[in-house]
Amino acid sequence: MKFFYDFHLHSCLSPCGDDDMTPYNLVNMAKLLGYDIIALTDHNSCRNAASAVRAGEQAGLVVIPGMELCTQEEAHVVCLFPDIPAAEAFEDFVRSRSMEIPNRPEIFGRQLVMDEQDHILDEEKRLLIHATQVGVDHVLYEARRFGGTAFPAHVDKPAYSVISVLGAIPPEAGFHTAEISFTGSPEALLQTNPELSGMLLLRNSDAHYLEHMRDPGPTLELPEASAQAVIRFLDEQNL
Ligand SMILES: [Zn+2]
Ligand SMILES: [Zn+2]
């Protein structure tokens, strides 16, 4: 079956994510727009993922717990996990590989942890947009250790992408899936970066505001709508 997907969305936990981008709101907006499967991928944290998964269960939408990891090279890589325990274990791992720099909400924005009914549970004190000590070459390996998978984010963007910081997708990283923005041209990208040929190119919104969530575009052919099916499919691309 074909499923509409968006595997790159930020909630109010991301400092740059709008406070209205609560787990409840973003899940129900995705449902309204007609998506079948989404992933919540806040910067360097999965702390809102459990609420989003529960909001998804209530709304009838599959939500994959995930994270947009900032590597030590300052490249963004989207990581997806099969369930909440795996995402929380990965969160602990990333914390152990991150510097504890306090957030300054007046500069970077608030980092709200919320439940699935729009109640604020906590405010994350550690700034979530810093580079971690996980290298590009190790992200996929680490995500797989927790049952997940990973792909480089917005590779056509001029900042914070694996290509913008390294010039190319290093073969040692093992990626065979990559994300291109909705406005990006795969043809132009393939000309400058032929290492992308043969890779599965996903198009995700990377929305930080409800109004930047968009109508569904491409679909994925999967046996069922589940986090496990998505990870298995993307990981097969990564073999
Ligand atoms: Zn990013
Ligand atoms: Zn993002």
PDB file of C-alpha atoms and ligand atoms in Angstrom:
ATOM      1  CA  MET A   1       0.000   0.000   0.000  1.00  0.00           C
ATOM      2  CA  LYS A   2       1.037   3.595  -0.574  1.00  0.00           C
ATOM      3  CA  PHE A   3       1.271   5.889   2.422  1.00  0.00           C
ATOM      4  CA  PHE A   4       1.689   9.662   2.676  1.00  0.00           C
ATOM      5  CA  TYR A   5       4.593  10.490   4.967  1.00  0.00           C
ATOM      6  CA  ASP A   6       6.453  13.347   6.633  1.00  0.00           C
ATOM      7  CA  PHE A   7       9.425  12.053   8.626  1.00  0.00           C
ATOM      8  CA  HIS A   8      10.849  15.426   9.696  1.00  0.00           C
ATOM      9  CA  LEU A   9       8.782  17.634  12.003  1.00  0.00           C
ATOM     10  CA  HIS A  10       9.693  19.790  15.005  1.00  0.00           C
ATOM     11  CA  SER A  11       7.640  20.453  18.115  1.00  0.00           C
ATOM     12  CA  CYS A  12       7.783  23.196  20.744  1.00  0.00           C
ATOM     13  CA  LEU A  13      10.661  21.236  22.334  1.00  0.00           C
ATOM     14  CA  SER A  14      12.987  22.476  19.593  1.00  0.00           C
ATOM     15  CA  PRO A  15      14.130  26.004  20.496  1.00  0.00           C
ATOM     16  CA  CYS A  16      13.315  27.145  16.954  1.00  0.00           C
ATOM     17  CA  GLY A  17       9.964  25.299  16.999  1.00  0.00           C
ATOM     18  CA  ASP A  18       6.874  27.444  17.573  1.00  0.00           C
ATOM     19  CA  ASP A  19       5.153  27.140  20.968  1.00  0.00           C
ATOM     20  CA  ASP A  20       1.923  26.268  19.095  1.00  0.00           C
ATOM     21  CA  MET A  21       3.656  23.234  17.593  1.00  0.00           C
ATOM     22  CA  THR A  22       2.515  21.040  20.485  1.00  0.00           C
ATOM     23  CA  PRO A  23       2.446  17.259  20.085  1.00  0.00           C
ATOM     24  CA  TYR A  24      -1.376  17.385  20.034  1.00  0.00           C
ATOM     25  CA  ASN A  25      -1.530  20.202  17.475  1.00  0.00           C
ATOM     26  CA  LEU A  26       1.042  18.867  15.056  1.00  0.00           C
ATOM     27  CA  VAL A  27      -0.398  15.349  15.107  1.00  0.00           C
ATOM     28  CA  ASN A  28      -3.929  16.577  14.503  1.00  0.00           C
ATOM     29  CA  MET A  29      -2.785  18.976  11.784  1.00  0.00           C
ATOM     30  CA  ALA A  30      -1.020  16.078  10.052  1.00  0.00           C
ATOM     31  CA  LYS A  31      -4.183  13.990  10.339  1.00  0.00           C
ATOM     32  CA  LEU A  32      -6.245  16.847   8.887  1.00  0.00           C
ATOM     33  CA  LEU A  33      -3.818  17.257   5.982  1.00  0.00           C
ATOM     34  CA  GLY A  34      -4.190  13.570   5.140  1.00  0.00           C
ATOM     35  CA  TYR A  35      -0.883  12.054   6.233  1.00  0.00           C
ATOM     36  CA  ASP A  36      -0.683   8.369   7.149  1.00  0.00           C
ATOM     37  CA  ILE A  37       2.683   8.323   8.941  1.00  0.00           C
ATOM     38  CA  ILE A  38       4.721  11.141  10.473  1.00  0.00           C
ATOM     39  CA  ALA A  39       7.826  11.331  12.640  1.00  0.00           C
ATOM     40  CA  LEU A  40       8.563  13.828  15.384  1.00  0.00           C
ATOM     41  CA  THR A  41      12.228  14.780  15.099  1.00  0.00           C
ATOM     42  CA  ASP A  42      13.212  17.523  17.530  1.00  0.00           C
ATOM     43  CA  HIS A  43      16.804  18.724  17.700  1.00  0.00           C
ATOM     44  CA  ASN A  44      18.933  16.375  19.851  1.00  0.00           C
ATOM     45  CA  SER A  45      15.972  15.184  21.957  1.00  0.00           C
ATOM     46  CA  CYS A  46      13.067  12.747  21.908  1.00  0.00           C
ATOM     47  CA  ARG A  47      11.380  14.149  25.008  1.00  0.00           C
ATOM     48  CA  ASN A  48       8.100  15.027  23.222  1.00  0.00           C
ATOM     49  CA  ALA A  49       8.001  11.831  21.188  1.00  0.00           C
ATOM     50  CA  ALA A  50       5.982   9.754  23.674  1.00  0.00           C
ATOM     51  CA  SER A  51       3.261  12.441  23.807  1.00  0.00           C
ATOM     52  CA  ALA A  52       3.172  12.643  20.025  1.00  0.00           C
ATOM     53  CA  VAL A  53       2.888   8.850  19.720  1.00  0.00           C
ATOM     54  CA  ARG A  54      -0.016   8.853  22.218  1.00  0.00           C
ATOM     55  CA  ALA A  55      -1.694  11.779  20.409  1.00  0.00           C
ATOM     56  CA  GLY A  56      -1.278   9.759  17.217  1.00  0.00           C
ATOM     57  CA  GLU A  57      -2.938   6.714  18.776  1.00  0.00           C
ATOM     58  CA  GLN A  58      -5.889   8.909  19.755  1.00  0.00           C
ATOM     59  CA  ALA A  59      -6.111  10.566  16.326  1.00  0.00           C
ATOM     60  CA  GLY A  60      -5.558   7.392  14.308  1.00  0.00           C
ATOM     61  CA  LEU A  61      -2.204   8.413  12.846  1.00  0.00           C
ATOM     62  CA  VAL A  62       1.094   6.529  13.006  1.00  0.00           C
ATOM     63  CA  VAL A  63       3.769   8.632  14.725  1.00  0.00           C
ATOM     64  CA  ILE A  64       7.394   7.479  14.686  1.00  0.00           C
ATOM     65  CA  PRO A  65       9.537   8.659  17.605  1.00  0.00           C
ATOM     66  CA  GLY A  66      12.653  10.306  16.236  1.00  0.00           C
ATOM     67  CA  MET A  67      15.336  12.955  16.614  1.00  0.00           C
ATOM     68  CA  GLU A  68      17.249  15.327  14.351  1.00  0.00           C
ATOM     69  CA  LEU A  69      20.767  14.804  15.621  1.00  0.00           C
ATOM     70  CA  CYS A  70      23.391  17.512  15.171  1.00  0.00           C
ATOM     71  CA  THR A  71      26.661  15.683  14.585  1.00  0.00           C
ATOM     72  CA  GLN A  72      30.086  16.868  15.703  1.00  0.00           C
ATOM     73  CA  GLU A  73      30.590  18.279  12.189  1.00  0.00           C
ATOM     74  CA  GLU A  74      27.371  20.338  12.663  1.00  0.00           C
ATOM     75  CA  ALA A  75      25.490  18.274  10.101  1.00  0.00           C
ATOM     76  CA  HIS A  76      21.866  17.321  10.735  1.00  0.00           C
ATOM     77  CA  VAL A  77      20.862  13.666  10.515  1.00  0.00           C
ATOM     78  CA  VAL A  78      17.307  12.403  11.087  1.00  0.00           C
ATOM     79  CA  CYS A  79      17.088   9.298  13.294  1.00  0.00           C
ATOM     80  CA  LEU A  80      13.917   7.169  13.568  1.00  0.00           C
ATOM     81  CA  PHE A  81      13.101   4.540  16.198  1.00  0.00           C
ATOM     82  CA  PRO A  82      10.648   1.648  16.392  1.00  0.00           C
ATOM     83  CA  ASP A  83       9.147   2.587  19.770  1.00  0.00           C
ATOM     84  CA  ILE A  84       9.371   4.902  22.782  1.00  0.00           C
ATOM     85  CA  PRO A  85      11.814   2.797  24.868  1.00  0.00           C
ATOM     86  CA  ALA A  86      14.267   2.739  21.950  1.00  0.00           C
ATOM     87  CA  ALA A  87      13.931   6.503  21.450  1.00  0.00           C
ATOM     88  CA  GLU A  88      14.440   7.151  25.171  1.00  0.00           C
ATOM     89  CA  ALA A  89      17.507   4.918  25.258  1.00  0.00           C
ATOM     90  CA  PHE A  90      18.919   6.842  22.276  1.00  0.00           C
ATOM     91  CA  GLU A  91      18.140  10.106  24.094  1.00  0.00           C
ATOM     92  CA  ASP A  92      20.269   8.897  27.040  1.00  0.00           C
ATOM     93  CA  PHE A  93      23.061   7.968  24.648  1.00  0.00           C
ATOM     94  CA  VAL A  94      22.973  11.402  22.952  1.00  0.00           C
ATOM     95  CA  ARG A  95      22.957  13.139  26.353  1.00  0.00           C
ATOM     96  CA  SER A  96      26.110  11.220  27.271  1.00  0.00           C
ATOM     97  CA  ARG A  97      27.701  12.584  24.086  1.00  0.00           C
ATOM     98  CA  SER A  98      26.608  16.233  24.476  1.00  0.00           C
ATOM     99  CA  MET A  99      27.959  19.231  26.311  1.00  0.00           C
ATOM    100  CA  GLU A 100      25.626  20.636  28.973  1.00  0.00           C
ATOM    101  CA  ILE A 101      25.136  24.167  27.721  1.00  0.00           C
ATOM    102  CA  PRO A 102      22.167  25.973  29.308  1.00  0.00           C
ATOM    103  CA  ASN A 103      19.450  27.242  26.999  1.00  0.00           C
ATOM    104  CA  ARG A 104      18.835  30.993  26.898  1.00  0.00           C
ATOM    105  CA  PRO A 105      15.144  31.113  25.999  1.00  0.00           C
ATOM    106  CA  GLU A 106      15.210  34.856  25.280  1.00  0.00           C
ATOM    107  CA  ILE A 107      17.737  34.224  22.496  1.00  0.00           C
ATOM    108  CA  PHE A 108      17.111  30.680  21.256  1.00  0.00           C
ATOM    109  CA  GLY A 109      13.452  30.139  22.226  1.00  0.00           C
ATOM    110  CA  ARG A 110      11.703  28.010  24.837  1.00  0.00           C
ATOM    111  CA  GLN A 111      12.062  24.224  24.851  1.00  0.00           C
ATOM    112  CA  LEU A 112       8.729  22.882  26.099  1.00  0.00           C
ATOM    113  CA  VAL A 113       8.086  19.287  27.109  1.00  0.00           C
ATOM    114  CA  MET A 114       4.332  18.670  26.832  1.00  0.00           C
ATOM    115  CA  ASP A 115       1.841  15.884  27.278  1.00  0.00           C
ATOM    116  CA  GLU A 116      -0.620  14.832  24.589  1.00  0.00           C
ATOM    117  CA  GLN A 117      -3.304  17.181  25.939  1.00  0.00           C
ATOM    118  CA  ASP A 118      -1.306  20.430  25.696  1.00  0.00           C
ATOM    119  CA  HIS A 119      -0.153  20.573  29.308  1.00  0.00           C
ATOM    120  CA  ILE A 120       3.400  21.770  29.905  1.00  0.00           C
ATOM    121  CA  LEU A 121       5.311  19.087  31.825  1.00  0.00           C
ATOM    122  CA  ASP A 122       8.758  20.646  31.893  1.00  0.00           C
ATOM    123  CA  GLU A 123      11.071  23.064  30.170  1.00  0.00           C
ATOM    124  CA  GLU A 124      14.287  21.512  28.870  1.00  0.00           C
ATOM    125  CA  LYS A 125      17.183  23.482  30.387  1.00  0.00           C
ATOM    126  CA  ARG A 126      19.959  22.068  28.195  1.00  0.00           C
ATOM    127  CA  LEU A 127      20.316  23.864  24.840  1.00  0.00           C
ATOM    128  CA  LEU A 128      19.298  21.397  22.149  1.00  0.00           C
ATOM    129  CA  ILE A 129      20.857  22.892  19.036  1.00  0.00           C
ATOM    130  CA  HIS A 130      24.540  22.328  19.762  1.00  0.00           C
ATOM    131  CA  ALA A 131      26.787  19.873  17.977  1.00  0.00           C
ATOM    132  CA  THR A 132      26.990  16.544  19.803  1.00  0.00           C
ATOM    133  CA  GLN A 133      30.092  14.368  19.896  1.00  0.00           C
ATOM    134  CA  VAL A 134      28.605  11.833  17.464  1.00  0.00           C
ATOM    135  CA  GLY A 135      30.299  11.910  14.047  1.00  0.00           C
ATOM    136  CA  VAL A 136      28.488  11.647  10.692  1.00  0.00           C
ATOM    137  CA  ASP A 137      30.207   8.309  10.056  1.00  0.00           C
ATOM    138  CA  HIS A 138      28.743   6.818  13.247  1.00  0.00           C
ATOM    139  CA  VAL A 139      25.117   8.003  13.320  1.00  0.00           C
ATOM    140  CA  LEU A 140      23.618   5.173  11.300  1.00  0.00           C
ATOM    141  CA  TYR A 141      25.579   2.597  13.291  1.00  0.00           C
ATOM    142  CA  GLU A 142      24.426   4.142  16.577  1.00  0.00           C
ATOM    143  CA  ALA A 143      20.769   4.470  15.502  1.00  0.00           C
ATOM    144  CA  ARG A 144      20.794   0.822  14.434  1.00  0.00           C
ATOM    145  CA  ARG A 145      22.129  -0.228  17.837  1.00  0.00           C
ATOM    146  CA  PHE A 146      18.790   1.018  19.201  1.00  0.00           C
ATOM    147  CA  GLY A 147      16.721  -0.677  16.496  1.00  0.00           C
ATOM    148  CA  GLY A 148      16.389   2.486  14.442  1.00  0.00           C
ATOM    149  CA  THR A 149      17.727   3.951  11.249  1.00  0.00           C
ATOM    150  CA  ALA A 150      19.052   7.331  10.079  1.00  0.00           C
ATOM    151  CA  PHE A 151      19.372   9.498   6.974  1.00  0.00           C
ATOM    152  CA  PRO A 152      21.062  12.852   6.327  1.00  0.00           C
ATOM    153  CA  ALA A 153      18.621  15.784   6.559  1.00  0.00           C
ATOM    154  CA  HIS A 154      17.954  18.483   3.904  1.00  0.00           C
ATOM    155  CA  VAL A 155      21.077  17.618   1.897  1.00  0.00           C
ATOM    156  CA  ASP A 156      20.281  20.355  -0.662  1.00  0.00           C
ATOM    157  CA  LYS A 157      20.324  23.120   1.978  1.00  0.00           C
ATOM    158  CA  PRO A 158      23.315  25.474   2.266  1.00  0.00           C
ATOM    159  CA  ALA A 159      23.624  25.063   6.057  1.00  0.00           C
ATOM    160  CA  TYR A 160      23.735  22.232   8.588  1.00  0.00           C
ATOM    161  CA  SER A 161      23.569  19.471   5.993  1.00  0.00           C
ATOM    162  CA  VAL A 162      26.110  16.693   5.481  1.00  0.00           C
ATOM    163  CA  ILE A 163      26.838  18.027   1.983  1.00  0.00           C
ATOM    164  CA  SER A 164      27.131  21.682   3.097  1.00  0.00           C
ATOM    165  CA  VAL A 165      29.679  20.827   5.788  1.00  0.00           C
ATOM    166  CA  LEU A 166      31.576  17.936   4.153  1.00  0.00           C
ATOM    167  CA  GLY A 167      30.985  18.562   0.437  1.00  0.00           C
ATOM    168  CA  ALA A 168      29.634  15.058  -0.148  1.00  0.00           C
ATOM    169  CA  ILE A 169      27.963  12.142   1.598  1.00  0.00           C
ATOM    170  CA  PRO A 170      30.928  10.081   2.841  1.00  0.00           C
ATOM    171  CA  PRO A 171      30.572   6.430   1.790  1.00  0.00           C
ATOM    172  CA  GLU A 172      31.842   5.323   5.226  1.00  0.00           C
ATOM    173  CA  ALA A 173      28.655   6.751   6.767  1.00  0.00           C
ATOM    174  CA  GLY A 174      26.674   3.962   5.066  1.00  0.00           C
ATOM    175  CA  PHE A 175      23.683   6.117   4.085  1.00  0.00           C
ATOM    176  CA  HIS A 176      21.639   4.915   1.146  1.00  0.00           C
ATOM    177  CA  THR A 177      18.667   7.166   1.938  1.00  0.00           C
ATOM    178  CA  ALA A 178      18.784  10.975   2.067  1.00  0.00           C
ATOM    179  CA  GLU A 179      16.318  13.809   2.542  1.00  0.00           C
ATOM    180  CA  ILE A 180      15.829  16.577   0.017  1.00  0.00           C
ATOM    181  CA  SER A 181      13.636  19.598   0.703  1.00  0.00           C
ATOM    182  CA  PHE A 182      10.333  20.017  -1.144  1.00  0.00           C
ATOM    183  CA  THR A 183      11.782  22.801  -3.290  1.00  0.00           C
ATOM    184  CA  GLY A 184      15.057  21.015  -4.050  1.00  0.00           C
ATOM    185  CA  SER A 185      15.862  19.628  -7.495  1.00  0.00           C
ATOM    186  CA  PRO A 186      17.094  16.019  -7.444  1.00  0.00           C
ATOM    187  CA  GLU A 187      18.584  16.471 -10.934  1.00  0.00           C
ATOM    188  CA  ALA A 188      20.677  19.495  -9.894  1.00  0.00           C
ATOM    189  CA  LEU A 189      21.781  17.702  -6.759  1.00  0.00           C
ATOM    190  CA  LEU A 190      22.811  14.573  -8.647  1.00  0.00           C
ATOM    191  CA  GLN A 191      24.982  16.677 -10.944  1.00  0.00           C
ATOM    192  CA  THR A 192      26.992  18.128  -8.080  1.00  0.00           C
ATOM    193  CA  ASN A 193      26.808  15.031  -5.889  1.00  0.00           C
ATOM    194  CA  PRO A 194      26.772  11.862  -8.005  1.00  0.00           C
ATOM    195  CA  GLU A 195      27.226   9.783  -4.833  1.00  0.00           C
ATOM    196  CA  LEU A 196      23.478  10.309  -4.343  1.00  0.00           C
ATOM    197  CA  SER A 197      22.564   8.296  -7.432  1.00  0.00           C
ATOM    198  CA  GLY A 198      20.822   5.099  -6.442  1.00  0.00           C
ATOM    199  CA  MET A 199      19.856   6.530  -3.066  1.00  0.00           C
ATOM    200  CA  LEU A 200      16.254   6.791  -1.977  1.00  0.00           C
ATOM    201  CA  LEU A 201      15.438  10.514  -1.744  1.00  0.00           C
ATOM    202  CA  LEU A 202      12.754  11.350   0.812  1.00  0.00           C
ATOM    203  CA  ARG A 203      10.886  14.651   0.786  1.00  0.00           C
ATOM    204  CA  ASN A 204       9.927  15.901   4.234  1.00  0.00           C
ATOM    205  CA  SER A 205       8.664  19.303   5.384  1.00  0.00           C
ATOM    206  CA  ASP A 206      11.047  20.044   8.328  1.00  0.00           C
ATOM    207  CA  ALA A 207       8.162  22.205   9.599  1.00  0.00           C
ATOM    208  CA  HIS A 208       8.755  24.243  12.764  1.00  0.00           C
ATOM    209  CA  TYR A 209       5.358  26.036  12.573  1.00  0.00           C
ATOM    210  CA  LEU A 210       1.868  24.628  12.051  1.00  0.00           C
ATOM    211  CA  GLU A 211       1.438  26.867   8.992  1.00  0.00           C
ATOM    212  CA  HIS A 212       4.576  25.370   7.425  1.00  0.00           C
ATOM    213  CA  MET A 213       3.115  21.878   7.466  1.00  0.00           C
ATOM    214  CA  ARG A 214       2.078  21.168   3.913  1.00  0.00           C
ATOM    215  CA  ASP A 215      -0.198  19.007   1.831  1.00  0.00           C
ATOM    216  CA  PRO A 216       1.150  15.497   1.439  1.00  0.00           C
ATOM    217  CA  GLY A 217       3.421  14.933  -1.547  1.00  0.00           C
ATOM    218  CA  PRO A 218       5.188  11.694  -2.372  1.00  0.00           C
ATOM    219  CA  THR A 219       4.213   8.321  -0.951  1.00  0.00           C
ATOM    220  CA  LEU A 220       6.093   5.255   0.233  1.00  0.00           C
ATOM    221  CA  GLU A 221       5.049   1.745  -0.713  1.00  0.00           C
ATOM    222  CA  LEU A 222       4.978  -0.256   2.529  1.00  0.00           C
ATOM    223  CA  PRO A 223       3.331  -3.490   3.679  1.00  0.00           C
ATOM    224  CA  GLU A 224       1.685  -1.621   6.567  1.00  0.00           C
ATOM    225  CA  ALA A 225       1.658   1.783   8.278  1.00  0.00           C
ATOM    226  CA  SER A 226       3.955   1.294  11.264  1.00  0.00           C
ATOM    227  CA  ALA A 227       7.256   2.596  12.603  1.00  0.00           C
ATOM    228  CA  GLN A 228       8.740  -0.869  12.229  1.00  0.00           C
ATOM    229  CA  ALA A 229       7.702  -1.111   8.564  1.00  0.00           C
ATOM    230  CA  VAL A 230       9.210   2.310   7.777  1.00  0.00           C
ATOM    231  CA  ILE A 231      12.492   1.520   9.540  1.00  0.00           C
ATOM    232  CA  ARG A 232      12.721  -1.870   7.854  1.00  0.00           C
ATOM    233  CA  PHE A 233      12.072  -0.262   4.449  1.00  0.00           C
ATOM    234  CA  LEU A 234      14.605   2.547   4.918  1.00  0.00           C
ATOM    235  CA  ASP A 235      17.121   0.144   6.401  1.00  0.00           C
ATOM    236  CA  GLU A 236      16.809  -2.175   3.415  1.00  0.00           C
ATOM    237  CA  GLN A 237      17.867   0.851   1.373  1.00  0.00           C
ATOM    238  CA  ASN A 238      20.833   1.084   3.727  1.00  0.00           C
ATOM    239  CA  LEU A 239      22.098  -2.450   3.208  1.00  0.00           C
TER     240      LEU A 239
HETATM  241 ZN    ZN B   1      18.031  20.552  10.218  1.00  0.00          ZN
HETATM  242 ZN    ZN B   2      14.742  19.978  11.217  1.00  0.00          ZN
END
